[in-house]
CSV table of C-alpha atoms in Angstrom, one decimal:
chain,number,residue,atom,x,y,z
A,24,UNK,CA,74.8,129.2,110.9
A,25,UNK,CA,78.2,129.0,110.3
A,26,UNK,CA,80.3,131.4,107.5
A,27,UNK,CA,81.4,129.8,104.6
A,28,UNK,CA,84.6,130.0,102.8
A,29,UNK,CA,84.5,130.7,99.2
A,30,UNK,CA,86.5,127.9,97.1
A,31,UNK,CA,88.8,129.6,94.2
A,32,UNK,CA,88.4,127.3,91.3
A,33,UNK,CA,91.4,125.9,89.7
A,34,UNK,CA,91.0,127.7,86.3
A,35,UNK,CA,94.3,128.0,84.7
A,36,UNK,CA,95.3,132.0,85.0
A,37,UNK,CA,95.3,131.8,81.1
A,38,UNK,CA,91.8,130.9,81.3
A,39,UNK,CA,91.5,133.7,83.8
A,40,UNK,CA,93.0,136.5,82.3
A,41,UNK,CA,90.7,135.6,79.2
A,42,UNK,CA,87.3,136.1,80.8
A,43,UNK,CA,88.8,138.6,82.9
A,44,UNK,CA,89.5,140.5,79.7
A,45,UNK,CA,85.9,139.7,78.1
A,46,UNK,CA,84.0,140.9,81.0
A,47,UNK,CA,86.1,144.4,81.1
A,48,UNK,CA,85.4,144.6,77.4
A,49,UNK,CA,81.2,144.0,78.2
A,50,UNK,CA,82.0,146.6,81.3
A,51,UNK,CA,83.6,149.2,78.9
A,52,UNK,CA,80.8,148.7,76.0
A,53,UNK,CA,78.1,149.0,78.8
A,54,UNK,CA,79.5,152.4,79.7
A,55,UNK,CA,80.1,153.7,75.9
A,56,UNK,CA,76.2,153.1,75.9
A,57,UNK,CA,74.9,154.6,78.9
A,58,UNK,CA,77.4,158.1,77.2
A,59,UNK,CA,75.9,157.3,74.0
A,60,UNK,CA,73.1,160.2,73.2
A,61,UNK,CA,75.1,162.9,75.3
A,62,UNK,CA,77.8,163.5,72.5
A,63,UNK,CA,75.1,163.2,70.1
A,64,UNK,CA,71.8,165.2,71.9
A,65,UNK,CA,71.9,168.5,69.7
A,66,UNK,CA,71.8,166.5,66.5
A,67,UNK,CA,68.9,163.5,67.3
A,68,UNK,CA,67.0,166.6,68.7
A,69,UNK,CA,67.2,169.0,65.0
A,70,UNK,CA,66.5,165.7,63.1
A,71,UNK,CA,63.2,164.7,65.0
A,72,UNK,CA,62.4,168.6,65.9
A,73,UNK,CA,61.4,167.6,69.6
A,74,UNK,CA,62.2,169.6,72.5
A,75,UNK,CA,65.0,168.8,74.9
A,76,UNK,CA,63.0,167.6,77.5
A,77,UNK,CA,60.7,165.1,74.8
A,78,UNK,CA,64.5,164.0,73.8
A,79,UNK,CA,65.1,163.3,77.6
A,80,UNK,CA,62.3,161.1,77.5
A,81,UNK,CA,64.8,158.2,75.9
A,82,UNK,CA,66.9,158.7,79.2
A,83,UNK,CA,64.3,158.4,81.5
A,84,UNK,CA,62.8,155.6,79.7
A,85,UNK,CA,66.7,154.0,80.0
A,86,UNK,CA,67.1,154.7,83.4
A,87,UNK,CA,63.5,153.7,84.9
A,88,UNK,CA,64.1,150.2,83.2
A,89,UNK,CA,67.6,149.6,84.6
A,90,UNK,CA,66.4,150.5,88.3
A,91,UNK,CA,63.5,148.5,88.4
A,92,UNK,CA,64.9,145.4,86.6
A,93,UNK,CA,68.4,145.1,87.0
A,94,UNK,CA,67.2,143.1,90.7
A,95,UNK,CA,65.5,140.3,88.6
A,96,UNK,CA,67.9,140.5,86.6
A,97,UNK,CA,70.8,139.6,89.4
A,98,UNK,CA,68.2,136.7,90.6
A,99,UNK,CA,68.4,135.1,87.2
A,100,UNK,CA,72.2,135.4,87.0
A,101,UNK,CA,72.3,133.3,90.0
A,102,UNK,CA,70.2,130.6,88.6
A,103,UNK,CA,71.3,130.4,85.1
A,104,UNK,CA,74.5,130.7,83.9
A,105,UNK,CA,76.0,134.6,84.4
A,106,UNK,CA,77.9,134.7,80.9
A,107,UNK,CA,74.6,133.8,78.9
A,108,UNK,CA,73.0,136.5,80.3
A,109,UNK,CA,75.8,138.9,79.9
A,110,UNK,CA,76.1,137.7,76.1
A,111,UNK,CA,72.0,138.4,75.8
A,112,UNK,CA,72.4,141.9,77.2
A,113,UNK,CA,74.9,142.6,75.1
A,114,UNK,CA,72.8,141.2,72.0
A,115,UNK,CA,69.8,143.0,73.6
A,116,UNK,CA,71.6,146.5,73.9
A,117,UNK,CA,73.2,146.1,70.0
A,118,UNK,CA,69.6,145.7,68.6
A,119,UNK,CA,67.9,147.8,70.4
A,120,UNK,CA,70.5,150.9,69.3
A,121,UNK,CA,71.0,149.1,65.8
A,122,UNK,CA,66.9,149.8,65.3
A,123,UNK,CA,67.2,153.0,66.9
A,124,UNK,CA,69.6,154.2,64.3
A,125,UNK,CA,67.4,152.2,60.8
A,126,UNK,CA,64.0,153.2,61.8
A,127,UNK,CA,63.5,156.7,61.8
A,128,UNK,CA,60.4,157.4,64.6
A,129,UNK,CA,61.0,159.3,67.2
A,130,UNK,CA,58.9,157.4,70.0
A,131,UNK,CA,60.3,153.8,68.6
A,132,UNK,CA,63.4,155.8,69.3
A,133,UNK,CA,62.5,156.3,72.9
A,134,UNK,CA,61.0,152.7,73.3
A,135,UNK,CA,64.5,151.1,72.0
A,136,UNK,CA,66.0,152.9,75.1
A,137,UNK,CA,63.9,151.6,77.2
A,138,UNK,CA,64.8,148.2,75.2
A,139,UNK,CA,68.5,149.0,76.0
A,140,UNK,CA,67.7,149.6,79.4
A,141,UNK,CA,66.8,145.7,80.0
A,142,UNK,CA,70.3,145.1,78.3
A,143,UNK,CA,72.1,147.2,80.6
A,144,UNK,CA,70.8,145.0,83.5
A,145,UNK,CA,72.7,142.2,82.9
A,146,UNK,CA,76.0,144.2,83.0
A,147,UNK,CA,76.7,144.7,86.7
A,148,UNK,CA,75.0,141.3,88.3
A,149,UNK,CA,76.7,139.0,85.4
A,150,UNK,CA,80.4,141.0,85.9
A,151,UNK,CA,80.6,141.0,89.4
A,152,UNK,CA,79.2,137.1,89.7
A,153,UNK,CA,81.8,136.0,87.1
A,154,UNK,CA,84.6,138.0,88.5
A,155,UNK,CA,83.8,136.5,91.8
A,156,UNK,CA,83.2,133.0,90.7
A,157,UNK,CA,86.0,132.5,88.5
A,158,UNK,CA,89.1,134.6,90.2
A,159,UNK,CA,91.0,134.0,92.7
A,160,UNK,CA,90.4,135.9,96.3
A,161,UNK,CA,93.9,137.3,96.5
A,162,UNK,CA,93.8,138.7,93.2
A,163,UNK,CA,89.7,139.7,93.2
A,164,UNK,CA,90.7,143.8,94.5
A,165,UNK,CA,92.8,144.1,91.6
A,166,UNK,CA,91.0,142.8,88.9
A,167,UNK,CA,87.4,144.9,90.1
A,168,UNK,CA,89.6,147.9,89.5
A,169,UNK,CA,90.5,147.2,86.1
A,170,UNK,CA,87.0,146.3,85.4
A,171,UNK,CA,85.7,149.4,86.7
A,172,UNK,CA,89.0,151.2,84.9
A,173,UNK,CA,87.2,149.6,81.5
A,174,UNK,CA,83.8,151.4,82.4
A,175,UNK,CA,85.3,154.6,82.9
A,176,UNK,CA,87.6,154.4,80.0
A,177,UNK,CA,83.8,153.5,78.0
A,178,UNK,CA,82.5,157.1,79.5
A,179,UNK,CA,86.3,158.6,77.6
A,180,UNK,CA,86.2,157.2,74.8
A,181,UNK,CA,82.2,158.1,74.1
A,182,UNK,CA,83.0,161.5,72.8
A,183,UNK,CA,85.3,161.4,70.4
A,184,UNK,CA,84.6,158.4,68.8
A,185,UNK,CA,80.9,159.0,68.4
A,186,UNK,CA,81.6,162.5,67.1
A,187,UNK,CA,84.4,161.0,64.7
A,188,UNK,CA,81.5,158.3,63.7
A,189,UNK,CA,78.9,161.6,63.0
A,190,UNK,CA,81.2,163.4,60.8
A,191,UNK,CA,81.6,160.6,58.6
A,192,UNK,CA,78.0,159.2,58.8
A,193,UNK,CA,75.9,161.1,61.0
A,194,UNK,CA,74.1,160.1,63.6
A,195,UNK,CA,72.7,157.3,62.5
A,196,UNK,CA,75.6,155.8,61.1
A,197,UNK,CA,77.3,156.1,64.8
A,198,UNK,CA,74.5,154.3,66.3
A,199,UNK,CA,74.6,151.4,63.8
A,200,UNK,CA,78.6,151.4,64.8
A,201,UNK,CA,77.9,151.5,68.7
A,202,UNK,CA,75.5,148.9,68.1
A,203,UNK,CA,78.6,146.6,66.5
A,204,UNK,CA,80.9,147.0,68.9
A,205,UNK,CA,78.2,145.4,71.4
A,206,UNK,CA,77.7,142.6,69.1
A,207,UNK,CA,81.7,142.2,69.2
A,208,UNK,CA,81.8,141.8,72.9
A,209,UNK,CA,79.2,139.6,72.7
A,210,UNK,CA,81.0,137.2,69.7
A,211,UNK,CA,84.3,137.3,72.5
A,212,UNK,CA,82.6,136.6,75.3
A,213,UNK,CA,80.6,133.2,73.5
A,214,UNK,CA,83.9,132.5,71.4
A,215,UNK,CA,86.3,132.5,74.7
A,216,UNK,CA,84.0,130.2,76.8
A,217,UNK,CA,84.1,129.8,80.8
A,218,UNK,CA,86.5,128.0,82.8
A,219,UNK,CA,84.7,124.8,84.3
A,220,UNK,CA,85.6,123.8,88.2
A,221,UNK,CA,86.5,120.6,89.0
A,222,UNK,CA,83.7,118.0,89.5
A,223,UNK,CA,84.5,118.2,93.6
A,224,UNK,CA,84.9,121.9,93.7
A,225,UNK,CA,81.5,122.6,91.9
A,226,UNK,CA,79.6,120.5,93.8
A,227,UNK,CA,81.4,121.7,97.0
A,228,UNK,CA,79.9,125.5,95.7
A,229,UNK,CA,76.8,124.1,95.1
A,230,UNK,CA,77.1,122.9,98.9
A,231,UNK,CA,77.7,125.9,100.5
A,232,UNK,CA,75.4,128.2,98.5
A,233,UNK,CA,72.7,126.3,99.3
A,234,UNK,CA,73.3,126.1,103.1
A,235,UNK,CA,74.1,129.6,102.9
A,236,UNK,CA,72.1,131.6,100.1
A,237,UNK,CA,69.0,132.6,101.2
A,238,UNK,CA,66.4,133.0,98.8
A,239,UNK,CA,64.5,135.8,97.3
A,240,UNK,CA,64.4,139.1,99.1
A,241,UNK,CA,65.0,138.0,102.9
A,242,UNK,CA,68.7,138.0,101.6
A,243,UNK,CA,68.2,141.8,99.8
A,244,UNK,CA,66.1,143.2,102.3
A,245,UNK,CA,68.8,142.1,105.4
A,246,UNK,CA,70.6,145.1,106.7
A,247,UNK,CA,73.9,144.2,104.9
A,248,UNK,CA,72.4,144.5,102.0
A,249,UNK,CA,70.3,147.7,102.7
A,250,UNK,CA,73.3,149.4,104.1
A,251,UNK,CA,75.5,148.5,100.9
A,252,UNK,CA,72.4,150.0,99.0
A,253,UNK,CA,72.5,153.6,100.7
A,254,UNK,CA,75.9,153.4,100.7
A,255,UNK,CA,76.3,152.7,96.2
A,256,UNK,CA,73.6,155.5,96.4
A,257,UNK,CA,75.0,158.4,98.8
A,258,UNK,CA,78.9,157.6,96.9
A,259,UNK,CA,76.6,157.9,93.3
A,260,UNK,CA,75.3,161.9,94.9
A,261,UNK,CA,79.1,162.7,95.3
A,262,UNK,CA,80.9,161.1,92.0
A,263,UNK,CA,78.1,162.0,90.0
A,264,UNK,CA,77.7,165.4,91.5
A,265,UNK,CA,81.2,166.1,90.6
A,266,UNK,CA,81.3,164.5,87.1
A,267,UNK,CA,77.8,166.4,86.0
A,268,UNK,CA,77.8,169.7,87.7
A,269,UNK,CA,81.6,170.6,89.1
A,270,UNK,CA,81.8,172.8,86.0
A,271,UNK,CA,78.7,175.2,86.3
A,272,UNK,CA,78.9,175.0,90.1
A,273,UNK,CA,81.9,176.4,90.3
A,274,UNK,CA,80.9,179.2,87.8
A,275,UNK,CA,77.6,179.8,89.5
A,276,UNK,CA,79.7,179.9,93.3
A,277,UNK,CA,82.8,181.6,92.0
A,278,UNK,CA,82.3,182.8,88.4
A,279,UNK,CA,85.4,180.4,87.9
A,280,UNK,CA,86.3,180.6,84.1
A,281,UNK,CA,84.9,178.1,82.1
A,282,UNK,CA,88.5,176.8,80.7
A,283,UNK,CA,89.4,176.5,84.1
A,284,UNK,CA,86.2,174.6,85.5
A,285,UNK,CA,86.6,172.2,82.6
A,286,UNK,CA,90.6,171.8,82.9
A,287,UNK,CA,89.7,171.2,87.0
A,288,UNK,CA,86.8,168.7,85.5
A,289,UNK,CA,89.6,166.4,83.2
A,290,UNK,CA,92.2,166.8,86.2
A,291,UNK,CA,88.9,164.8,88.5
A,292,UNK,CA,88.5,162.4,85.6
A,293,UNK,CA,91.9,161.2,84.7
A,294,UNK,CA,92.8,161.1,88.5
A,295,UNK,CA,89.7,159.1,89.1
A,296,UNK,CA,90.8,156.1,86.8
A,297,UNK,CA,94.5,156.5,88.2
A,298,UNK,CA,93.3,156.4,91.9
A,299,UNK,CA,91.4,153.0,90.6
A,300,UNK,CA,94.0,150.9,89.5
A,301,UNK,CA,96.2,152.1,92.7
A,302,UNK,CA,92.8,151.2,94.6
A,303,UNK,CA,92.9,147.7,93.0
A,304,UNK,CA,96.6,147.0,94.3
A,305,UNK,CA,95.8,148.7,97.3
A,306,UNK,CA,92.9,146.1,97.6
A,307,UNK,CA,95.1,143.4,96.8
A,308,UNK,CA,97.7,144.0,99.9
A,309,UNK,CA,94.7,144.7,102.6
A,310,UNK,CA,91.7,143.0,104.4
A,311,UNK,CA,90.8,146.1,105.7
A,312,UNK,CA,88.7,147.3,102.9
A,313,UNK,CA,86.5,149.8,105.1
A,314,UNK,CA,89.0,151.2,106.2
A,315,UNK,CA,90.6,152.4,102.5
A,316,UNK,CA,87.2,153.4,101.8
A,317,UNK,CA,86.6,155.7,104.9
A,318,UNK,CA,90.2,157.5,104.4
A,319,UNK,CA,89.3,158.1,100.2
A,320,UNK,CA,85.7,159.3,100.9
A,321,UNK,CA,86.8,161.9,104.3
A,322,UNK,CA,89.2,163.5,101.4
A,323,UNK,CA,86.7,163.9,98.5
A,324,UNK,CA,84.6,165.6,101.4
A,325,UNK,CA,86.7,167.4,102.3
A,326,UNK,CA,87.7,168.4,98.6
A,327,UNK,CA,83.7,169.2,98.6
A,328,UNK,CA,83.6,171.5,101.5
A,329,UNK,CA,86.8,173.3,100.7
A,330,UNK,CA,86.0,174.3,97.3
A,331,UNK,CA,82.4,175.2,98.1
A,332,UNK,CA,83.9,177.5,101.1
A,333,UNK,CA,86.7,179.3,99.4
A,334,UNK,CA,87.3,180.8,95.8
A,335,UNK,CA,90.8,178.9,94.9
A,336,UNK,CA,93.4,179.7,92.3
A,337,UNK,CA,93.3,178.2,88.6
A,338,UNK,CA,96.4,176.1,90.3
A,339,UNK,CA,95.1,175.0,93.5
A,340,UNK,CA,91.8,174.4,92.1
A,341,UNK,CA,92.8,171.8,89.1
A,342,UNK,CA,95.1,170.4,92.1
A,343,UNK,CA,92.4,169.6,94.4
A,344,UNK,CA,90.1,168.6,92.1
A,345,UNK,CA,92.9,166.0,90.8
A,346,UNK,CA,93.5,164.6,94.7
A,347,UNK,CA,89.6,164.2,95.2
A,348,UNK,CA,89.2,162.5,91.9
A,349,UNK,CA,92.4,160.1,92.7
A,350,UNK,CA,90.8,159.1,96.6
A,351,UNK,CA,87.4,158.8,95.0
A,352,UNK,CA,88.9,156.3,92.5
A,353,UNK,CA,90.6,154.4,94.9
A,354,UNK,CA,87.7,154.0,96.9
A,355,UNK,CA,85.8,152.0,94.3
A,356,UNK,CA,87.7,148.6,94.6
A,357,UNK,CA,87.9,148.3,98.4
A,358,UNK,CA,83.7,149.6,97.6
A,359,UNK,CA,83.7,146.2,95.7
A,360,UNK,CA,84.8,144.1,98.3
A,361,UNK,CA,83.1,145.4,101.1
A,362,UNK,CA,79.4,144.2,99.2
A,363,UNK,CA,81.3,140.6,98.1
A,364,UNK,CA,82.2,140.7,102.4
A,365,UNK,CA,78.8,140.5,103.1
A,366,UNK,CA,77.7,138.4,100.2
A,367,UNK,CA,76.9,134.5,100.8
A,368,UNK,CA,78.3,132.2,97.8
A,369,UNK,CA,76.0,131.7,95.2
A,370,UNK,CA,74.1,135.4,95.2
A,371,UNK,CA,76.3,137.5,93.6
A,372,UNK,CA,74.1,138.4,90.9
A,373,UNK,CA,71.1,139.6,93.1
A,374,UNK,CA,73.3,141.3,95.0
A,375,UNK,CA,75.4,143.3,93.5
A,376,UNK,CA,72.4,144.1,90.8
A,377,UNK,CA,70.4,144.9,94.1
A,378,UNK,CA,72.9,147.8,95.3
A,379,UNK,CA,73.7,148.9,92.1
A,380,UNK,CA,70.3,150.2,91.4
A,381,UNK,CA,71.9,152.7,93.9
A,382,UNK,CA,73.6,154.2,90.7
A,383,UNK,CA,70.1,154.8,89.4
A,384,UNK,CA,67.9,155.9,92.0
A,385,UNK,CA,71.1,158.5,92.5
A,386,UNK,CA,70.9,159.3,88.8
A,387,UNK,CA,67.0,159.5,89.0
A,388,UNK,CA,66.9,162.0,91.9
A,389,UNK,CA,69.9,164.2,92.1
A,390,UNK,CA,69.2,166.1,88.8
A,391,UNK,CA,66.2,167.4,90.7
A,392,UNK,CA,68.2,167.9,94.0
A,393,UNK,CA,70.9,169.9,92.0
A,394,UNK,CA,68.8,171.8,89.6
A,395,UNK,CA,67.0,172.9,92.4
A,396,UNK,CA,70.0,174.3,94.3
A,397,UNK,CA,71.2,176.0,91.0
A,398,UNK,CA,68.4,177.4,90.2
A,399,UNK,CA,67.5,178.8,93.5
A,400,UNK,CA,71.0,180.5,93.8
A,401,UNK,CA,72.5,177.8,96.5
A,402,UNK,CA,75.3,176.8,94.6
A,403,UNK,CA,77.6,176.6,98.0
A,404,UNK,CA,74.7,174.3,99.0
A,405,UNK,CA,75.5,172.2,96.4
A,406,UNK,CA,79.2,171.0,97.5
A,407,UNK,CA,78.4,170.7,100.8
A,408,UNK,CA,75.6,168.4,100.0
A,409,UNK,CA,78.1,166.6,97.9
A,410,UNK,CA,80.8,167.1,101.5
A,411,UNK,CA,77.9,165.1,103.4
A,412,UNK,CA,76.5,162.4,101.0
A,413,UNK,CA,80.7,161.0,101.2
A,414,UNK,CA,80.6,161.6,105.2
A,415,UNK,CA,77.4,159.5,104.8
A,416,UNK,CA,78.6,157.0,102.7
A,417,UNK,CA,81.6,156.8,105.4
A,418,UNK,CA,78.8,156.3,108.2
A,419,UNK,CA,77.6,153.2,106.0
A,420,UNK,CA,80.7,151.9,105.4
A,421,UNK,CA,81.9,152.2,109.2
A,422,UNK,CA,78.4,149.7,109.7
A,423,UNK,CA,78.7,147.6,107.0
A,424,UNK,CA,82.0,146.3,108.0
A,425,UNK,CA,81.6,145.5,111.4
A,426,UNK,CA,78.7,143.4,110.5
A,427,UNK,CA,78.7,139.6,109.7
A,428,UNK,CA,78.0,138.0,105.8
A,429,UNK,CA,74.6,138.7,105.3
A,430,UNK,CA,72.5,135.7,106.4
């Protein structure tokens, strides 16, 4: 079979930019959602009187939905149109919080996660099968770096805002606002439209994917695709170990003050959306994605190893946590265009909502793996699991791009 060639359609770049800027504002609103209870935890919990763990019931039920129905989800996107389904996720999510916040039950409380789960399927398949459809391959690094940019700055801006929103009107009143700014991205995504392709160029796509696409889970279950999977989920151990557990780690290991820890934690997270956006113009000047990858993910593990090894300065520490977060960010576009490599035209949904269930079984899972080491006193254990899930990662990477498209 031979390799097809993507067509760019001829969208005007004003017509570009536009979608380009709705699907970063559906990426950002999909991460404000996923931070929404954190900020807001200790209150929901006094006003219902559970228990922590009953609370964390709502995230479980969010998360279990996402991983096993975010798949479908990418299969539909590829047979109906990807900015519908983004639109209805959006709509989905904004009721589901909007009834979490007016009825006051706890268990309809944890079902409308659940609810909001099935909306925050449609995020990653109906972005990434958009972005890839509709923008141009020269310019495709950069803009997946400033659509992951908009996710992280979703996870900032969480905080502060929802806490602003509780002062004023409690907790309630925060998720009735969270639940409007979904049902704003929704109204700019249907108001903006989608650039249409040329009669020609359409059914040239239509061509190709169907010579090339194959269906159902031959395509997902091809060792492209299985590779990209371990790889979203060993890169999800490291990031997410070092977003959720850097700061009591390193008190645990090295009793590290907890002003420090946190000041090292913002240095990773600012760093981490700057090493994006260079990632995305890095992207934009290379074909050899794997190889930008590789070189940001041997740093963070070695960032990993160091810290767990040696008991560093306030300086030094907030330094090296800042250089690890900057070559993890810059992995994350080249990440990007390593799964569209291997991708055939026409399944971009179902594949990129395939791997990124990698997010989730990560996010399932490693709270267990890391309580356990903390718990058990292994907190050195803890980085250097985080040291070999990137070296991993690298392994898959090293694989996936001396392989052919997936076929």
């Amino acid at each position: 079979m031979t390799q097809t060639v993507d067509l760019p359609l001829p969208a005007t770049r004003s017509a570009e930019n536009k979608l380009v800027g709705g699907v970063c504002f559906a990426h950002f609103v999909s991460h404000y959602y996923i931070m929404l209870l954190a900020p807001l935890f200790v209150f929901v919990r006094e006003d219902y009187g559970v228990s922590y763990t009953e609370l964390g019931l709502a995230l479980t039920a969010f998360n279990v939905t996402s991983t096993m129905l975010q798949t479908p989800m990418g299969f539909l996107v590829d047979r109906v149109s990807a900015r519908v389904v983004l639109i209805a996720g959006l709509l989905l999510s904004a009721i589901a919080f909007a009834i979490a916040g007016l009825v006051h039950s706890f268990w309809v409380f944890v079902v409308m996660f659940g609810v909001a789960g099935l909306g925050n399927t449609a995020y990653h398949p109906a972005d990434y099968a958009l972005l890839s459809q509709h923008v141009a391959p020269e310019r495709l690094g950069r803009v997946f770096s400033f659509h992951t940019f908009a996710g992280m700055a979703g996870n900032a801006a969480t905080p502060p805002t929802l806490l602003y929103l509780y002062a004023v009107a409690g907790w309630r009143g925060a998720f009735l606002a969270a639940a409007a700014l979904g049902l704003v991205a929704a109204l700019v995504l249907a108001w903006q439209g989608e650039p249409t392709p040329p009669v020609k160029a359409a059914k040239a796509r239509r061509s190709d994917t169907a010579a090339a696409s194959p269906e159902g889970w031959r395509l997902l279950l091809s060792p492209p695709i299985l590779i990209n999977l371990v790889f979203f989920v060993m890169l999800s151990f490291c990031t997410g170990g070092l977003n959720n557990y850097l700061v009591v780690g390193l008190g645990a290991l090295h009793a590290t003050p907890l002003a420090v820890a946190n000041t090292a934690l913002t240095a990773l997270l600012i760093m981490s959306a700057v090493g994006v956006l260079a990632g995305g113009i890095l992207a934009g000047r290379t074909l050899r994605h794997g190889m930008v990858a590789a070189c940001g993910l041997l740093a963070t593990a070695a960032v990993c190893m160091l810290v767990g090894l040696v008991d560093f300065n306030a300086l030094t520490l907030v330094l090296m946590m800042a250089a690890a977060g900057f070559c993890s960010g810059v992995t994350m576009p080249s990440r990007d265009m390593i799964v569209r490599a291997v991708t055939p035209p026409g399944a971009y949904g179902r594949v990129f909502g395939f791997v990124s269930t990698g997010f989730n079984i990560a996010g399932i899972v490693s709270p267990t793996i890391f309580g356990q080491l903390l718990d058990h006193g292994h907190p050195r254990a803890m980085f250097l699991f985080m040291a070999a899930c990137a070296l991993l990662a690298i392994t898959t990477v090293v694989i996936s791009t001396t392989r052919k498209r997936a076929v």
